Each structure stands twice: as structure tokens, then as C-alpha cells.
């Protein structure tokens, strides 16, 4: 039996993956701020993590074969959907610049929070491994 | 999907907005041009942006998001008619004394240039935010 690690890392890894997905989405929306007819993408990471059926807040795994195993947070799929709400601009583009900027700042804080948590967790493991001398 | 791909997306926005700005500069520079290789006055150029989506999305790639930024689809000439200015002494004047001047409205070009420059700045802001996330990610395990 290997060293039993708890699920904190997996949950936090999911958070980081979700945060990265959101950063990509925001970058895509912002780069298309002047594309006529473009509809922005939206992703709600927190809601999807909270609503996931797994006990540890992990998104369900996508398995294409019954022989597939593993509980790798990298395979978690975040639902990224187009915002079909009508555009207020004449060119049919519905990117909300202010909303996206705020989402980006929030995303940065969220990413940093998850990352600090990971670092803290690693520090605690190190402390435990070093018999409390670290 | 990585933070680096988010940077590539922002870069595509920067390139597109920069090209748009170049076309605006070209339009303003040619606001009085009455001779072109194709004959007639210079015609205003318009950049057309297009969203880039990943071409071959693999079913099991673990991601349903295919956005890859923006690209300049084409640069087309404005269809509006040239502005006719009465200037009989001009070498390009027609028999009635009118000169065909480019169909460029300086105010439109200035507004466009502000829009391009603001959009460029927005992309830079996203790029910097992504960079700070990526740098922060490098500190995993150092704490």
C-alpha cells in the first residue's frame, strides 16, 4: 500500500483546472470583443464543482472503455457554454467587457487561493514527514 | 487547455487589433489619394474579424471548449461611393470639375482607432493576468 494522501490535492487540482479553463474562456471572449456576431462563452467553475456527484467535489470521469481506471483530475470536464443572450450592440456581439474584466480579477484571486492551499498542504506534509522537526 | 494557450489566445487578439490599427493608419494616410494602381481614388479598407475555433476536436480530449481566439478573416474595400469635391484645377478632375476623393470619414477612422487601441489594451491586461497566474503556479511546492 502506498502512502495514503487525502483528496485535498485532487479537489484543489480540479479548482486549478477550472480556473485555467475560465482564464482561457475570458481570453477568448476578450480577443473577440470586436468580432461581429460573436457570442461570449461562460463557465461556472464553482457551481460545477459543487454540483458534481462525486463525494470529493471532483467532476465525473469520462471513460470510453470499461478497462479505464484512475481518478485523475486532469480529465475533469468543465462545461463551457455559449451565452446566447441577445446582444445590446449593433454588430450582434454580446461580450460584456466590464463583466469579463471582473471575472478575470476574481479568477486570479480564486486561482491564488487554491494555489496557496496546495502549498500549505505540501508544507504540512513536509512537516509531518520530517517528524515535526521541519 | 493550459495557461499558455490562454496567452496564445490573447496574442491572437493583439495581432488582430494591431492589424486593424495598421489598416486605419493606411486609411488616414490615404485620405487625399486620388490615384491608385487599380485606377480611381483610394478606397477605404475595412478589417473583418473572425472567431477561431479548434478544427479537429477529439471526442475524448477532456475539453469541450474549442475557442482559440480571433483572426483577421479578410480586408475588404468599403463599398461606399467616392466623395465628389468640386476642384476644377485638380489634374484628376472630371469634365464637370469634380474630383473623386476617397470615401473616408476622418471621424469614423478616429473612433475606430480608439476602439482598436482599447481592445488591444484589454488583451494586454488579460495576458498579464494569465502570466501572473502561470508564475504563481510555478511556486507550487516551494511554500
mmCIF file of N, CA and C in Angstrom, chain A residues 31-32 34-35, chain B residues 9-23 47-50 69-73 116 119-120 123:
data_model
loop_
_atom_site.group_PDB
_atom_site.id
_atom_site.type_symbol
_atom_site.label_atom_id
_atom_site.label_comp_id
_atom_site.label_asym_id
_atom_site.label_seq_id
_atom_site.Cartn_x
_atom_site.Cartn_y
_atom_site.Cartn_z
ATOM 1 N N UNK A 31 -10.492 38.533 -26.791
ATOM 2 C CA UNK A 31 -9.853 38.678 -28.099
ATOM 3 C C UNK A 31 -10.907 38.847 -29.187
ATOM 4 N N UNK A 32 -12.145 38.429 -28.909
ATOM 5 C CA UNK A 32 -13.202 38.553 -29.907
ATOM 6 C C UNK A 32 -14.142 39.717 -29.600
ATOM 7 N N UNK A 34 -14.244 42.560 -30.717
ATOM 8 C CA UNK A 34 -14.634 43.327 -31.912
ATOM 9 C C UNK A 34 -15.056 42.439 -33.071
ATOM 10 N N UNK A 35 -15.357 41.166 -32.797
ATOM 11 C CA UNK A 35 -15.791 40.262 -33.860
ATOM 12 C C UNK A 35 -17.308 40.352 -34.002
ATOM 13 N N UNK B 9 -4.213 32.837 -27.029
ATOM 14 C CA UNK B 9 -5.488 33.438 -27.418
ATOM 15 C C UNK B 9 -5.394 34.960 -27.320
ATOM 16 N N UNK B 10 -4.822 35.442 -26.207
ATOM 17 C CA UNK B 10 -4.673 36.897 -26.051
ATOM 18 C C UNK B 10 -3.769 37.466 -27.143
ATOM 19 N N UNK B 11 -2.719 36.706 -27.493
ATOM 20 C CA UNK B 11 -1.808 37.166 -28.549
ATOM 21 C C UNK B 11 -2.541 37.302 -29.878
ATOM 22 N N UNK B 12 -3.455 36.366 -30.152
ATOM 23 C CA UNK B 12 -4.212 36.455 -31.409
ATOM 24 C C UNK B 12 -5.032 37.735 -31.429
ATOM 25 N N UNK B 13 -5.569 38.118 -30.255
ATOM 26 C CA UNK B 13 -6.309 39.369 -30.153
ATOM 27 C C UNK B 13 -5.405 40.562 -30.406
ATOM 28 N N UNK B 14 -4.176 40.510 -29.847
ATOM 29 C CA UNK B 14 -3.229 41.611 -30.047
ATOM 30 C C UNK B 14 -2.887 41.766 -31.526
ATOM 31 N N UNK B 15 -2.596 40.650 -32.194
ATOM 32 C CA UNK B 15 -2.226 40.715 -33.615
ATOM 33 C C UNK B 15 -3.363 41.282 -34.446
ATOM 34 N N UNK B 16 -4.584 40.806 -34.158
ATOM 35 C CA UNK B 16 -5.736 41.246 -34.944
ATOM 36 C C UNK B 16 -5.975 42.740 -34.765
ATOM 37 N N UNK B 17 -5.908 43.206 -33.505
ATOM 38 C CA UNK B 17 -6.159 44.626 -33.250
ATOM 39 C C UNK B 17 -5.044 45.486 -33.832
ATOM 40 N N UNK B 18 -3.820 44.948 -33.809
ATOM 41 C CA UNK B 18 -2.704 45.707 -34.377
ATOM 42 C C UNK B 18 -2.887 45.862 -35.884
ATOM 43 N N UNK B 19 -3.289 44.772 -36.543
ATOM 44 C CA UNK B 19 -3.523 44.837 -37.995
ATOM 45 C C UNK B 19 -4.651 45.828 -38.307
ATOM 46 N N UNK B 20 -5.684 45.812 -37.454
ATOM 47 C CA UNK B 20 -6.795 46.743 -37.647
ATOM 48 C C UNK B 20 -6.290 48.179 -37.548
ATOM 49 N N UNK B 21 -5.408 48.412 -36.545
ATOM 50 C CA UNK B 21 -4.836 49.743 -36.362
ATOM 51 C C UNK B 21 -3.999 50.138 -37.580
ATOM 52 N N UNK B 22 -3.256 49.183 -38.152
ATOM 53 C CA UNK B 22 -2.450 49.462 -39.342
ATOM 54 C C UNK B 22 -3.334 49.864 -40.514
ATOM 55 N N UNK B 23 -4.467 49.177 -40.645
ATOM 56 C CA UNK B 23 -5.386 49.494 -41.747
ATOM 57 C C UNK B 23 -5.978 50.890 -41.546
ATOM 58 N N UNK B 47 -11.267 45.969 -41.945
ATOM 59 C CA UNK B 47 -10.830 44.644 -41.487
ATOM 60 C C UNK B 47 -12.047 43.871 -40.977
ATOM 61 N N UNK B 48 -12.104 42.606 -41.349
ATOM 62 C CA UNK B 48 -13.203 41.754 -40.901
ATOM 63 C C UNK B 48 -12.624 40.685 -39.977
ATOM 64 N N UNK B 49 -13.095 40.698 -38.721
ATOM 65 C CA UNK B 49 -12.601 39.734 -37.730
ATOM 66 C C UNK B 49 -13.428 38.463 -37.763
ATOM 67 N N UNK B 50 -12.779 37.368 -37.388
ATOM 68 C CA UNK B 50 -13.474 36.084 -37.357
ATOM 69 C C UNK B 50 -12.979 35.297 -36.147
ATOM 70 N N UNK B 69 -9.278 32.019 -30.037
ATOM 71 C CA UNK B 69 -9.028 33.430 -30.254
ATOM 72 C C UNK B 69 -9.682 33.996 -31.489
ATOM 73 N N UNK B 70 -8.978 34.914 -32.113
ATOM 74 C CA UNK B 70 -9.566 35.674 -33.211
ATOM 75 C C UNK B 70 -8.544 35.760 -34.341
ATOM 76 N N UNK B 71 -9.034 35.979 -35.550
ATOM 77 C CA UNK B 71 -8.121 36.217 -36.672
ATOM 78 C C UNK B 71 -8.766 37.228 -37.610
ATOM 79 N N UNK B 72 -7.913 37.845 -38.420
ATOM 80 C CA UNK B 72 -8.461 38.753 -39.432
ATOM 81 C C UNK B 72 -8.849 37.892 -40.617
ATOM 82 N N UNK B 73 -10.147 37.808 -40.875
ATOM 83 C CA UNK B 73 -10.657 36.949 -41.940
ATOM 84 C C UNK B 73 -10.269 37.524 -43.295
ATOM 85 N N UNK B 116 -9.867 50.162 -31.429
ATOM 86 C CA UNK B 116 -8.778 49.190 -31.607
ATOM 87 C C UNK B 116 -7.780 49.291 -30.467
ATOM 88 N N UNK B 119 -9.268 47.833 -27.240
ATOM 89 C CA UNK B 119 -9.343 46.376 -27.315
ATOM 90 C C UNK B 119 -7.954 45.769 -27.168
ATOM 91 N N UNK B 120 -6.952 46.436 -27.740
ATOM 92 C CA UNK B 120 -5.566 45.977 -27.601
ATOM 93 C C UNK B 120 -5.177 45.980 -26.122
ATOM 94 N N UNK B 123 -6.670 43.158 -24.168
ATOM 95 C CA UNK B 123 -5.958 41.897 -24.389
ATOM 96 C C UNK B 123 -4.638 41.844 -23.614
#
